[in-house]
Amino acid sequence: MRLRAVELGEGAPLVLLHGLFGQAQNFASVQKMLAAGRRVVALDLRNHGQSPHDAAMDYPALAEDVAETLAALGTGPVDLLGHSMGGKVAMTLALTRPEAVARLVVADIAPVAYPPAFRPYAEAMQALPLHPGLSRREADAALAEAVPSAGVRGFLLQNLDLGAKPPEWRIGLDAIAAALPAIEAAPPLPEGARFGGPTLVLGGENSDYIRPEHRPLFRALFPAARFGTVKGAGHWLHAEKPEGFVAALGAFLG
């Protein structure tokens, strides 16, 4: 499946993969910063943003989409950055198609299973009555019990097209909801898979997605892995501290 791509700049390619319920546009500010000296390509993963929808949604399929899209774009080997779910996609691609990846950046995620924290969000989104005249305020209020954080509600509601008649979700919400067990799980990898290229594992200082006990697994899969932290950032580190995020990337990518 070829994915929608947003490109800025010229030069060596850096590809950005968003997280669950995100889209390429989430990288807009950091993409502009990074594009000063290189070609930066942000992708909408399947069932997200403006990319096609499909009932199948596991990490091998998501990684294959990225490989197919990069081949169509003619990038050659790329520097690849993935955040959260996108980080698991990026790790899957690097470990199964190492020839496609020059350097890897994994942003605030580990190759492990996580608790089902997003299932209540998906259920609340599916339960939202999409009636004519639905306002953003009404939609926000409907999600408030399941999604207490106003910032997270705003992030989720960027996927709601209130201009459609009746309003509709832009994303493949039902496919995403059905795939959450696979998304939460550790990526399935071939036995003995390794990516020997330069790898940066970058966490948010205030996030617990990457833990000290994950480091041996990272080092087993990515022998050249180094670790960094974005000060003052939580899980959405590129949105919360874009300058610190870009500075950490600059130190690694040059």
XYZ file of C-alpha atoms in Angstrom:
254
model
C 0.000 0.000 0.000
C 1.426 3.387 -0.966
C 1.084 5.941 1.802
C 0.439 9.660 1.691
C 3.709 11.572 2.051
C 4.386 15.183 3.044
C 7.816 16.300 1.817
C 9.958 19.303 2.667
C 13.531 20.205 1.773
C 16.208 18.582 -0.354
C 19.128 16.290 0.291
C 19.604 13.059 2.222
C 16.195 11.636 3.172
C 14.859 11.516 6.732
C 11.508 9.735 7.092
C 9.115 10.397 10.003
C 6.479 7.923 11.247
C 3.764 9.085 13.674
C 2.097 7.226 16.521
C -1.348 5.768 17.096
C -4.213 8.141 16.133
C -1.608 10.558 14.729
C -0.746 11.778 11.250
C 2.122 13.287 9.283
C 0.930 16.766 10.234
C 1.885 16.091 13.862
C 5.512 16.575 12.801
C 4.859 19.911 11.022
C 6.954 22.137 13.278
C 9.918 19.787 13.661
C 9.737 18.861 9.967
C 10.258 22.521 9.046
C 13.237 22.755 11.391
C 14.798 19.564 10.091
C 14.196 20.422 6.415
C 16.694 23.293 6.523
C 19.424 20.920 5.404
C 17.813 17.767 4.069
C 14.773 16.087 2.513
C 12.280 15.281 5.259
C 9.346 12.982 4.439
C 6.481 12.537 6.918
C 4.113 9.656 6.180
C 0.511 8.928 7.140
C 0.456 5.257 8.151
C -2.411 3.067 6.933
C -5.812 3.890 8.464
C -4.405 7.274 9.531
C -4.409 10.766 8.034
C -5.020 10.692 4.291
C -3.590 7.236 3.631
C -5.784 4.318 2.485
C -7.752 2.236 4.961
C -7.427 -1.529 5.340
C -8.749 -4.104 7.793
C -5.275 -5.636 8.202
C -3.120 -3.649 10.591
C -0.147 -5.388 12.142
C 3.502 -4.359 12.243
C 4.664 -6.441 9.250
C 1.914 -4.858 7.109
C 2.665 -1.352 8.371
C 6.388 -1.798 7.711
C 5.721 -3.177 4.236
C 3.650 -0.057 3.451
C 6.601 2.129 4.393
C 9.000 0.052 2.267
C 6.650 0.217 -0.724
C 6.216 3.971 -0.346
C 9.940 4.625 -0.048
C 10.583 2.536 -3.159
C 7.981 4.595 -5.042
C 9.570 7.827 -3.814
C 13.003 6.644 -4.909
C 14.689 7.532 -1.641
C 17.236 4.738 -1.384
C 18.353 3.944 2.188
C 16.879 6.483 4.606
C 17.362 7.784 8.085
C 14.152 6.563 9.729
C 12.446 8.016 12.802
C 9.343 6.549 14.393
C 7.421 7.763 17.423
C 5.403 5.384 19.624
C 3.497 3.006 17.301
C 5.539 4.483 14.460
C 8.668 3.549 16.405
C 7.578 -0.090 16.421
C 6.967 0.176 12.666
C 10.423 1.704 12.188
C 12.085 -1.026 14.265
C 10.228 -3.701 12.295
C 11.402 -2.246 8.984
C 15.009 -1.883 10.154
C 15.101 -5.449 11.480
C 13.428 -7.084 8.481
C 14.773 -4.856 5.679
C 18.033 -3.430 7.008
C 19.122 -2.441 3.519
C 16.348 0.192 3.474
C 17.534 1.979 6.619
C 20.779 3.888 7.059
C 20.212 5.157 10.609
C 17.323 4.576 13.011
C 15.722 6.801 15.648
C 13.189 5.231 18.026
C 11.190 7.898 19.872
C 9.682 6.942 23.250
C 8.767 3.316 22.647
C 10.387 -0.078 23.212
C 9.973 -3.359 21.278
C 7.770 -4.778 24.045
C 4.072 -5.216 24.816
C 2.242 -2.343 26.514
C -0.971 -2.250 28.586
C -4.246 -1.590 26.705
C -4.345 2.106 27.644
C -5.801 3.274 24.326
C -8.774 0.912 24.203
C -11.069 3.203 26.242
C -10.167 6.037 23.863
C -11.104 3.983 20.809
C -14.350 2.838 22.414
C -15.311 6.416 23.284
C -14.528 7.560 19.746
C -16.623 4.753 18.270
C -19.500 5.618 20.602
C -19.536 9.312 19.645
C -22.911 10.110 17.977
C -21.971 11.500 14.550
C -25.156 13.460 13.960
C -25.587 16.486 11.660
C -24.629 19.687 13.439
C -22.214 17.997 15.842
C -19.893 20.645 17.272
C -16.309 20.223 18.413
C -17.348 21.314 21.900
C -20.020 18.614 22.016
C -17.599 15.985 20.712
C -14.987 17.047 23.279
C -17.525 16.753 26.091
C -18.582 13.297 24.904
C -14.989 12.038 25.142
C -14.189 13.708 28.464
C -15.039 10.809 30.789
C -12.901 8.276 28.899
C -10.191 10.794 27.967
C -9.641 13.140 30.946
C -6.750 15.072 29.359
C -7.913 18.020 27.245
C -4.687 17.817 25.245
C -5.221 14.154 24.389
C -8.856 14.847 23.445
C -7.661 17.571 21.098
C -5.149 15.158 19.587
C -7.866 12.534 18.994
C -10.394 15.034 17.645
C -8.013 16.191 14.910
C -9.218 13.002 13.201
C -12.881 14.099 13.196
C -14.205 15.801 10.047
C -16.960 18.072 11.329
C -17.406 19.543 7.844
C -18.683 16.267 6.403
C -22.442 15.743 6.279
C -22.884 13.982 8.604
C -19.565 14.328 10.487
C -17.214 11.366 10.133
C -13.884 10.044 11.307
C -11.154 10.537 8.691
C -9.283 7.545 10.030
C -10.108 3.853 9.740
C -11.337 3.866 13.324
C -12.989 0.438 13.363
C -9.907 -1.198 11.814
C -7.639 0.548 14.327
C -9.847 -0.489 17.256
C -9.888 -4.112 16.098
C -6.103 -4.070 15.677
C -5.274 -2.645 19.099
C -4.157 -6.021 20.538
C -1.576 -6.293 17.728
C -0.556 -2.648 18.095
C -0.069 -2.997 21.853
C 1.978 -6.176 21.433
C 5.683 -6.473 20.788
C 6.433 -6.474 17.048
C 6.752 -10.050 15.724
C 10.323 -10.406 14.473
C 12.275 -13.147 12.688
C 14.480 -15.150 15.018
C 17.953 -13.699 15.161
C 16.925 -10.365 13.617
C 19.500 -7.594 14.125
C 20.014 -4.087 12.805
C 23.649 -3.085 13.055
C 23.312 0.487 11.826
C 23.557 3.562 14.043
C 20.490 3.702 16.322
C 19.272 6.378 18.736
C 16.675 5.473 21.360
C 15.229 8.791 22.476
C 12.873 9.043 25.447
C 10.957 11.822 27.168
C 12.258 12.660 30.630
C 8.752 12.471 32.108
C 7.644 9.361 30.210
C 7.845 5.769 31.414
C 7.508 4.136 27.996
C 11.254 3.370 27.886
C 12.527 1.770 31.087
C 16.035 0.761 32.203
C 15.057 -2.915 31.916
C 14.388 -2.420 28.186
C 18.000 -1.536 27.418
C 19.337 -5.110 27.158
C 16.631 -5.928 24.605
C 17.451 -2.817 22.600
C 21.136 -3.736 22.632
C 20.386 -7.301 21.527
C 18.351 -6.111 18.535
C 20.344 -2.940 17.813
C 23.980 -3.509 18.835
C 24.959 0.073 17.976
C 22.133 1.616 20.028
C 22.763 4.716 22.084
C 20.257 6.305 24.438
C 19.147 9.890 24.925
C 16.523 11.909 26.796
C 14.572 15.040 25.901
C 14.460 17.115 29.073
C 11.032 18.173 30.299
C 9.164 16.081 27.728
C 6.578 13.376 28.179
C 5.507 10.748 25.671
C 4.702 13.236 22.871
C 8.248 14.581 23.051
C 8.379 16.077 19.534
C 5.228 18.135 20.219
C 6.018 19.069 23.834
C 9.685 20.038 23.404
C 10.332 20.449 19.661
C 13.574 22.401 20.077
C 15.060 19.824 22.433
C 13.842 17.027 20.184
C 15.465 18.556 17.094
C 18.674 19.285 19.003
C 18.929 15.614 20.038
C 18.375 14.528 16.447
C 20.987 16.993 15.208
C 23.574 15.624 17.617
C 22.910 12.093 16.300
C 22.286 12.719 12.604
C 24.718 15.598 12.121
